[in-house]
XYZ file of C-alpha atoms in Angstrom:
253
model
C 9.639 40.593 75.090
C 12.263 37.488 75.354
C 13.983 36.074 72.061
C 12.430 32.803 72.538
C 8.554 34.046 72.673
C 9.635 36.403 69.297
C 11.171 33.311 67.767
C 7.922 31.365 68.528
C 5.624 33.898 66.700
C 7.410 34.318 64.255
C 7.372 30.573 63.259
C 3.358 30.991 64.337
C 3.572 33.655 61.154
C 5.265 31.656 59.202
C 3.573 28.254 59.329
C 0.062 30.629 58.785
C 1.097 32.008 55.663
C 2.490 28.699 54.678
C -1.014 27.620 55.232
C -2.974 30.254 53.557
C -0.811 31.108 50.629
C 1.228 29.285 48.264
C 4.421 29.823 49.499
C 7.500 27.362 50.038
C 7.757 26.888 53.665
C 11.625 26.703 53.161
C 12.158 30.377 51.914
C 10.050 31.678 54.285
C 12.098 29.652 56.964
C 15.013 31.262 55.423
C 13.684 34.913 55.667
C 12.555 34.505 59.250
C 16.105 33.135 60.243
C 17.521 36.197 59.055
C 15.154 38.174 60.690
C 15.242 36.920 64.185
C 18.872 36.555 63.945
C 19.665 39.902 62.930
C 16.737 41.933 64.920
C 15.946 39.758 68.085
C 18.857 38.178 68.416
C 21.405 40.986 67.336
C 24.035 38.668 65.378
C 25.894 39.950 62.569
C 24.953 38.629 59.058
C 28.250 36.588 58.630
C 27.097 34.802 62.413
C 23.374 34.091 60.562
C 25.327 32.875 57.418
C 27.541 30.544 59.349
C 24.934 29.111 61.283
C 23.092 27.839 57.716
C 23.761 24.241 57.526
C 25.213 23.520 54.373
C 26.200 19.793 54.234
C 22.515 18.656 55.684
C 20.898 21.260 52.316
C 23.441 19.235 50.176
C 22.541 16.023 51.499
C 18.701 16.744 51.388
C 18.655 18.213 47.947
C 21.108 15.350 46.326
C 18.771 12.743 48.055
C 15.296 14.376 46.746
C 16.804 14.683 43.403
C 17.994 11.073 43.066
C 14.379 10.376 44.541
C 12.993 12.467 42.258
C 14.551 11.069 39.130
C 13.675 7.425 40.520
C 10.222 8.260 40.756
C 10.086 9.739 37.044
C 11.853 7.234 35.391
C 9.448 4.102 36.751
C 11.696 2.589 38.959
C 9.566 3.297 41.778
C 6.714 1.521 39.974
C 9.012 -1.491 38.969
C 10.049 -2.182 42.823
C 6.363 -2.004 43.819
C 5.322 -4.798 40.896
C 8.400 -6.535 42.368
C 7.216 -6.641 45.901
C 3.296 -7.883 44.641
C 4.800 -10.481 43.219
C 6.876 -10.984 46.105
C 3.584 -12.425 47.625
C 2.761 -15.054 45.325
C -0.376 -15.174 46.411
C 0.216 -15.587 50.203
C -2.102 -13.131 51.765
C -0.269 -13.182 54.480
C 2.607 -12.481 53.703
C 1.650 -8.850 52.088
C 1.397 -6.371 55.424
C 5.081 -7.214 55.730
C 5.716 -6.663 52.061
C 4.882 -3.534 52.230
C 6.406 -2.769 55.483
C 9.951 -3.901 54.145
C 8.948 -2.025 50.591
C 8.390 1.371 52.893
C 11.489 0.839 55.160
C 13.729 0.276 52.169
C 12.407 3.493 50.298
C 13.194 5.385 53.340
C 16.296 4.216 54.202
C 17.445 5.438 50.869
C 16.204 8.620 51.043
C 12.625 8.569 50.072
C 11.140 10.987 52.703
C 7.963 10.692 51.015
C 7.768 7.042 50.826
C 4.489 6.297 53.250
C 2.802 8.474 51.083
C 3.708 6.933 47.643
C 2.895 3.159 49.360
C 0.010 3.834 51.251
C -2.167 4.494 48.196
C -1.446 1.430 47.277
C -1.432 -0.844 49.877
C -4.653 0.262 51.734
C -6.556 -0.708 48.511
C -4.701 -3.700 48.432
C -6.080 -4.638 51.345
C -9.921 -4.100 50.934
C -9.517 -6.157 47.786
C -7.898 -9.033 49.924
C -9.843 -8.610 53.129
C -6.968 -7.507 55.431
C -7.629 -4.882 57.740
C -7.149 -1.622 56.232
C -6.174 0.006 59.697
C -3.323 -2.872 60.063
C -2.280 -2.222 56.545
C -1.747 1.146 56.873
C 0.496 0.995 60.537
C 2.170 -1.698 58.904
C 3.048 1.025 56.227
C 4.221 3.302 58.666
C 5.795 1.441 61.042
C 8.077 0.506 57.909
C 8.857 3.625 56.953
C 9.591 4.552 60.364
C 11.696 1.583 61.122
C 13.541 2.902 57.897
C 14.095 6.269 58.926
C 17.196 7.048 60.854
C 19.333 5.018 58.117
C 22.258 6.338 57.485
C 21.239 7.176 53.882
C 17.862 9.012 54.778
C 17.241 12.594 55.443
C 15.943 11.863 59.045
C 19.185 9.800 59.786
C 21.944 12.406 58.604
C 20.137 15.158 60.450
C 19.862 13.401 63.700
C 23.640 12.308 63.145
C 24.772 15.714 62.370
C 22.619 16.835 65.693
C 24.127 14.844 68.284
C 27.749 15.138 66.494
C 26.983 18.915 66.709
C 26.224 18.581 70.445
C 29.119 16.193 71.228
C 27.076 13.572 71.947
C 29.435 11.372 69.497
C 28.424 9.609 65.686
C 26.783 6.354 66.006
C 24.907 5.918 62.836
C 24.072 2.040 62.938
C 23.008 1.901 66.094
C 20.941 5.157 65.761
C 19.721 2.692 62.860
C 19.409 -0.671 64.181
C 17.289 0.813 67.515
C 14.838 1.950 65.102
C 14.475 -1.100 63.251
C 13.810 -3.418 65.926
C 11.818 -1.190 67.987
C 9.113 -0.698 65.062
C 9.966 -4.173 63.785
C 8.523 -5.529 67.487
C 5.586 -2.569 67.033
C 4.492 -4.347 63.511
C 4.661 -7.642 65.053
C 2.102 -6.619 67.697
C 0.245 -4.790 65.397
C -0.175 -7.490 63.145
C -1.160 -9.906 65.678
C -3.724 -7.820 67.430
C -5.070 -6.734 64.363
C -6.147 -9.767 62.555
C -2.749 -10.811 61.139
C -3.290 -14.249 62.539
C -6.397 -14.732 60.399
C -4.932 -14.562 57.136
C -2.406 -17.288 57.849
C -3.250 -19.899 54.900
C -5.561 -17.938 52.913
C -4.288 -17.044 49.362
C -5.176 -14.866 46.756
C -7.620 -17.216 44.953
C -9.487 -17.797 47.684
C -12.740 -16.906 47.386
C -12.487 -15.873 43.642
C -13.511 -19.634 42.657
C -16.891 -20.340 42.492
C -18.927 -17.172 41.374
C -19.614 -19.021 37.992
C -21.209 -21.493 39.714
C -23.876 -19.311 41.409
C -27.224 -20.361 40.751
C -25.781 -23.431 38.910
C -29.017 -25.659 38.650
C -31.405 -23.493 37.692
C -31.050 -24.320 33.810
C -29.296 -25.693 31.197
C -28.183 -25.726 27.617
C -26.315 -26.509 24.530
C -25.820 -24.172 21.643
C -24.372 -27.601 19.912
C -27.851 -29.256 18.958
C -29.561 -25.842 19.584
C -31.754 -27.787 22.398
C -32.929 -25.827 25.731
C -33.925 -27.002 28.808
C -34.873 -25.671 32.595
C -35.795 -27.565 35.262
C -35.971 -25.985 38.773
C -37.814 -27.870 42.169
C -41.136 -27.303 42.089
C -40.934 -26.591 38.118
C -41.744 -28.455 35.171
C -39.649 -29.329 33.115
C -39.567 -27.905 28.977
C -37.506 -29.044 26.279
C -37.823 -27.489 22.666
C -35.586 -26.515 19.284
C -34.481 -22.850 19.632
C -34.982 -21.218 16.257
C -34.749 -17.819 14.846
C -37.412 -15.568 15.796
C -38.708 -13.151 13.235
C -39.847 -9.703 14.379
C -42.171 -7.470 12.468
C -41.073 -4.017 11.501
C -42.300 -1.332 13.380
C -45.901 0.461 11.688
C -45.136 3.713 9.948
C -46.673 6.435 12.012
C -47.327 9.487 10.227
């Protein structure tokens, strides 16, 4: 059996164990790497350890740790609140606000930015009559627009991979290509999936006038205690409201 087939089988077993059992996938990957390297490939222990990407590990650990602090101390919630205030009642800007917010969070190393923003964006879309699918796609493409920034986990990984393959390092070119491509897709999604219908709409539209529903069916004044009722095809009556005394219920034994 070739090394490639053994590696694929080990990966399949690793994902199966990680799915069935509550075991960290990273730890399983370390064990699988040592097993495959030592027994299937025939590498020395020093060679296996030398292949471990320490730079990438520390970058991932530091960025994830930093984002964990930002999430726990309320920084992410504050950024979300500021972003929603930036809409200023204009519904048409809301998808782009969530697009930009997800991109910024992903760009600074928040690898779970889509999972953080999407549960806020989709209920917002339903509340104000925005296509939820369009809002979800804007969040996803916003995250993909910022995922290859020089500070993000994916950007660091891809740039290290390019350096390892001798293709040179170009972190800003990589980031700008992803940003431009996903922004263009976001614009198409916005226009095709109902974004043009949102132009000119505000958050307050459709809210006013609820209290007027059923108006004209009656009127009253608590100041003078008089009540009148009128309607189409009905008689008009008036009178003075007064207190109604209720007789206590008869006792039963």
